[in-house]
Amino acid sequence: MKSKALKRRVITRVVRQFGRPHGVTGRVVGWVMAHRGSNRQRNLWVVSLLDVQPAERVLEIGFGPGLAIAELARRASRGRVYGIDHSEVMVRQASKRNAAAIRAQRVELRCASVDRLPRLDEPLDAILAVNSAGFWPSPAEQLSELRGLLRPGGRVALASQPRCAGATADTTARAGRELHDRLTQAGFTQARTETLDLNPPVACVLATNPANGQP
Ligand SMILES: C[S@@+](CC[C@H](N)C(=O)[O-])C[C@H]1O[C@@H](n2cnc3c(N)ncnc32)[C@H](O)[C@@H]1O
């Protein structure tokens, strides 16, 4: 009985760390995310699906250790990459990983929550979030606000690789359907789901901000 309760407490603490890494444990969590093979594959894959062009302006929400930011900076070589994450530990790790691009003013990372979006001087071409939307306080509201930052025809990609114990392809499919519904309800159009065959698989839902700005 006692050991079950203890196990539950440990799991809750670990999940919390992935939702907002902090302290020494948070640094370890960031290191794990940066070096786990499936995490690296997942982030590179999502960026490749977004098909970012050299002069584009892109925002990532919840960049963690900054793997996708690095790949975005490589692709948007004449553009600009913005990122927000509400974990100071992650901002430090991602800033270290992307130091050269930050110095070159091609990448700008801020410590902020998705419910306090930064003001940007020009509309964005694309927005992404990888294994992050599940932690947002009010995803429906935040997706509508994010749509407001995109140019007409701009793209969004939301990805999920469920990390709960016993997650299977069904868990991923359910997560993909939920993201698809959320994006459609927030007024995005042309939503389509892609799957990467990892264990468990990753679902990435891509959608577009309609050209007339209306749902
Ligand atoms: C599981 S990690 C994924 C990190 C990274 N996207 C990856 O796939 O390697 C979730 C990240 O989202 C961030 N996050 C969670 N809720 C957030 C919020 N409300 N605003 C900004 N970032 C958030 C966390 O701090 C964490 O870095």
Coordinates of C-alpha atoms and ligand atoms in Angstrom, one line a residue:
M1 CA 0.0 0.0 0.0
K2 CA 2.7 2.4 1.1
S3 CA 5.0 1.5 -1.8
K4 CA 2.1 2.2 -4.3
A5 CA 1.5 5.6 -2.9
L6 CA 5.2 6.3 -3.0
K7 CA 5.4 5.2 -6.6
R8 CA 2.5 7.5 -7.5
R9 CA 4.2 10.4 -5.8
V10 CA 7.5 9.8 -7.7
I11 CA 5.6 9.5 -11.0
T12 CA 3.7 12.8 -10.3
R13 CA 7.0 14.6 -9.5
V14 CA 8.7 13.3 -12.6
V15 CA 5.8 14.3 -14.9
R16 CA 5.8 17.8 -13.2
Q17 CA 9.5 18.1 -14.1
F18 CA 8.9 17.4 -17.8
G19 CA 6.1 20.1 -17.6
R20 CA 8.5 22.6 -16.1
P21 CA 12.0 21.4 -15.4
H22 CA 13.5 23.1 -12.4
G23 CA 16.4 22.7 -10.0
V24 CA 19.0 20.0 -10.2
T25 CA 16.5 17.3 -11.3
G26 CA 15.3 19.7 -14.0
R27 CA 18.9 19.9 -15.3
V28 CA 19.0 16.1 -15.5
V29 CA 15.6 16.0 -17.2
G30 CA 16.8 18.5 -19.8
W31 CA 20.0 16.4 -20.4
V32 CA 17.8 13.3 -20.9
M33 CA 15.5 15.1 -23.4
A34 CA 18.5 16.4 -25.3
H35 CA 20.2 13.0 -25.6
R36 CA 17.4 10.5 -25.9
G37 CA 17.5 9.2 -29.4
S38 CA 13.7 9.2 -29.9
N39 CA 13.5 12.8 -28.7
R40 CA 16.1 13.9 -31.2
Q41 CA 14.3 12.0 -34.0
R42 CA 11.0 13.4 -33.0
N43 CA 12.1 17.0 -33.0
L44 CA 14.0 16.8 -36.4
W45 CA 11.0 15.1 -37.9
V46 CA 8.5 17.7 -36.8
V47 CA 10.7 20.5 -38.1
S48 CA 11.1 18.7 -41.4
L49 CA 7.2 18.4 -41.7
L50 CA 6.9 22.2 -41.3
D51 CA 9.1 22.7 -44.4
V52 CA 10.7 25.9 -43.1
Q53 CA 12.1 28.1 -45.8
P54 CA 15.4 30.2 -45.4
A55 CA 13.7 33.6 -44.9
E56 CA 10.9 32.5 -42.6
R57 CA 10.0 33.6 -39.1
V58 CA 9.1 30.8 -36.8
L59 CA 8.1 30.4 -33.1
E60 CA 8.4 27.4 -30.9
I61 CA 6.5 27.0 -27.7
G62 CA 8.1 24.8 -25.0
F63 CA 11.4 24.3 -26.7
G64 CA 13.0 22.3 -23.7
P65 CA 16.7 21.8 -24.3
G66 CA 16.4 23.4 -27.8
L67 CA 16.8 20.6 -30.3
A68 CA 14.1 21.8 -32.7
I69 CA 15.3 25.4 -32.3
A70 CA 18.8 24.3 -33.5
E71 CA 17.3 22.7 -36.6
L72 CA 14.9 25.6 -37.2
A73 CA 17.9 28.0 -37.1
R74 CA 19.8 25.8 -39.6
R75 CA 16.8 25.9 -42.0
A76 CA 15.8 29.5 -41.5
S77 CA 19.3 30.8 -42.3
R78 CA 18.1 34.2 -43.4
G79 CA 15.0 34.4 -41.2
R80 CA 14.4 34.5 -37.5
V81 CA 13.5 31.9 -34.9
Y82 CA 11.7 32.8 -31.7
G83 CA 11.1 30.5 -28.7
I84 CA 9.4 30.7 -25.4
D85 CA 9.5 28.2 -22.5
H86 CA 8.4 28.9 -18.9
S87 CA 11.4 26.9 -17.4
E88 CA 14.5 29.0 -16.7
V89 CA 16.5 25.8 -16.6
M90 CA 15.4 25.0 -20.2
V91 CA 16.0 28.6 -21.4
R92 CA 19.6 28.2 -20.1
Q93 CA 20.2 24.8 -21.7
A94 CA 18.6 25.8 -25.0
S95 CA 20.6 29.1 -25.0
K96 CA 23.8 27.3 -24.6
R97 CA 22.9 24.8 -27.3
N98 CA 22.0 27.7 -29.7
A99 CA 24.6 30.3 -28.6
A100 CA 26.1 31.0 -32.0
A101 CA 22.7 31.6 -33.6
I102 CA 21.6 33.8 -30.7
R103 CA 24.8 35.9 -31.0
A104 CA 24.1 36.2 -34.7
Q105 CA 20.6 37.5 -33.7
R106 CA 18.9 34.7 -35.7
V107 CA 17.4 33.1 -32.6
E108 CA 15.7 34.8 -29.7
L109 CA 14.7 32.7 -26.6
R110 CA 12.6 34.0 -23.8
C111 CA 11.5 32.7 -20.4
A112 CA 7.7 33.1 -20.7
S113 CA 4.5 31.0 -20.5
V114 CA 2.3 30.4 -23.6
D115 CA -0.5 32.3 -21.8
R116 CA 1.8 35.4 -21.9
L117 CA 2.8 35.5 -25.5
P118 CA 5.5 38.0 -26.6
R119 CA 4.6 40.9 -28.9
L120 CA 6.2 40.5 -32.3
D121 CA 6.7 43.2 -34.8
E122 CA 5.7 41.1 -37.8
P123 CA 3.5 38.1 -38.4
L124 CA 5.0 34.6 -38.2
D125 CA 5.2 32.0 -41.0
A126 CA 5.0 29.0 -38.7
I127 CA 4.5 27.9 -35.1
L128 CA 5.3 24.6 -33.5
A129 CA 5.1 22.8 -30.2
V130 CA 6.5 19.3 -29.5
N131 CA 5.2 17.4 -26.5
S132 CA 4.2 20.7 -24.9
A133 CA 0.6 21.5 -25.6
G134 CA -0.5 18.9 -23.0
F135 CA 0.9 21.1 -20.3
W136 CA -0.7 24.4 -21.3
P137 CA -3.2 26.0 -18.9
S138 CA -5.9 26.5 -21.5
P139 CA -5.0 25.1 -24.9
A140 CA -8.1 26.2 -26.7
E141 CA -7.5 29.9 -25.7
Q142 CA -3.8 29.7 -26.4
L143 CA -4.3 28.2 -29.9
S144 CA -6.6 31.0 -30.9
E145 CA -4.0 33.5 -29.6
L146 CA -1.3 31.8 -31.5
R147 CA -3.3 31.9 -34.7
G148 CA -3.4 35.6 -34.2
L149 CA 0.4 35.7 -34.5
L150 CA 0.4 33.9 -37.8
R151 CA 0.2 35.5 -41.3
P152 CA -2.7 34.3 -43.4
G153 CA -1.6 30.9 -44.8
G154 CA 0.9 30.5 -42.0
R155 CA 1.4 26.9 -40.7
V156 CA 1.2 25.3 -37.3
A157 CA 2.5 21.9 -36.1
L158 CA 1.6 20.3 -32.8
A159 CA 3.2 17.0 -32.0
S160 CA 2.7 14.4 -29.3
Q161 CA 4.6 11.3 -28.3
P162 CA 2.8 10.1 -25.2
R163 CA 5.3 9.2 -22.4
C164 CA 2.9 7.8 -19.9
A165 CA 3.6 4.3 -18.7
G166 CA 2.2 1.6 -21.1
A167 CA 1.6 4.1 -24.0
T168 CA 0.9 2.4 -27.3
A169 CA 0.0 3.3 -30.9
D170 CA -3.6 3.7 -29.7
T171 CA -2.5 6.3 -27.1
T172 CA -0.7 8.2 -29.8
A173 CA -3.7 8.0 -32.1
R174 CA -6.0 9.4 -29.4
A175 CA -3.5 12.2 -28.7
G176 CA -3.4 13.0 -32.4
R177 CA -7.2 13.2 -32.7
E178 CA -7.3 15.5 -29.7
L179 CA -4.8 17.9 -31.2
H180 CA -6.6 17.7 -34.5
D181 CA -9.9 18.7 -32.8
R182 CA -8.3 21.5 -30.8
L183 CA -6.7 23.0 -33.9
T184 CA -9.9 22.9 -35.9
Q185 CA -11.9 24.4 -33.0
A186 CA -9.3 27.2 -32.8
G187 CA -10.1 28.1 -36.5
F188 CA -7.1 26.4 -38.2
T189 CA -8.0 24.6 -41.5
Q190 CA -6.5 21.8 -43.7
A191 CA -5.5 19.8 -40.6
R192 CA -3.7 16.6 -41.4
T193 CA -2.0 14.1 -39.1
E194 CA 1.3 12.4 -39.8
T195 CA 2.8 9.6 -37.7
L196 CA 6.4 8.7 -37.0
D197 CA 6.9 5.0 -36.2
L198 CA 8.8 5.2 -32.9
N199 CA 7.9 3.3 -29.7
P200 CA 5.4 4.7 -28.9
P201 CA 4.7 6.5 -32.2
V202 CA 4.7 10.3 -32.6
A203 CA 1.6 12.1 -34.0
C204 CA 2.1 15.4 -35.6
V205 CA -0.9 17.5 -36.6
L206 CA -0.2 20.2 -39.2
A207 CA -2.8 22.9 -40.1
T208 CA -3.0 26.3 -41.7
N209 CA -4.2 29.7 -40.7
P210 CA -6.9 30.4 -43.3
A211 CA -6.1 33.0 -45.9
N212 CA -9.1 35.3 -45.1
G213 CA -8.3 35.0 -41.4
Q214 CA -11.7 33.5 -40.7
P215 CA -12.3 29.9 -39.6
Ligands
LIG1 C1 8.2 17.4 -22.3 S1 9.1 18.9 -22.6 C2 9.4 18.9 -24.3 C3 10.5 19.7 -24.7 C4 10.9 19.8 -26.2 N1 9.8 20.4 -27.0 C5 11.2 18.4 -26.8 O1 10.4 17.8 -27.4 O2 12.4 18.0 -26.5 C6 7.8 20.2 -22.4 C7 8.4 21.6 -22.5 O3 7.3 22.5 -22.5 C8 7.5 23.6 -21.6 N2 6.2 24.1 -21.2 C9 5.2 23.5 -20.6 N3 4.1 24.3 -20.4 C10 4.5 25.5 -20.9 C11 3.9 26.8 -20.9 N4 2.7 27.0 -20.3 N5 4.5 27.8 -21.5 C12 5.7 27.6 -22.0 N6 6.4 26.4 -22.0 C13 5.8 25.4 -21.4 C14 8.3 22.9 -20.5 O4 8.9 23.8 -19.7 C15 9.2 21.9 -21.2 O5 10.4 22.5 -21.5

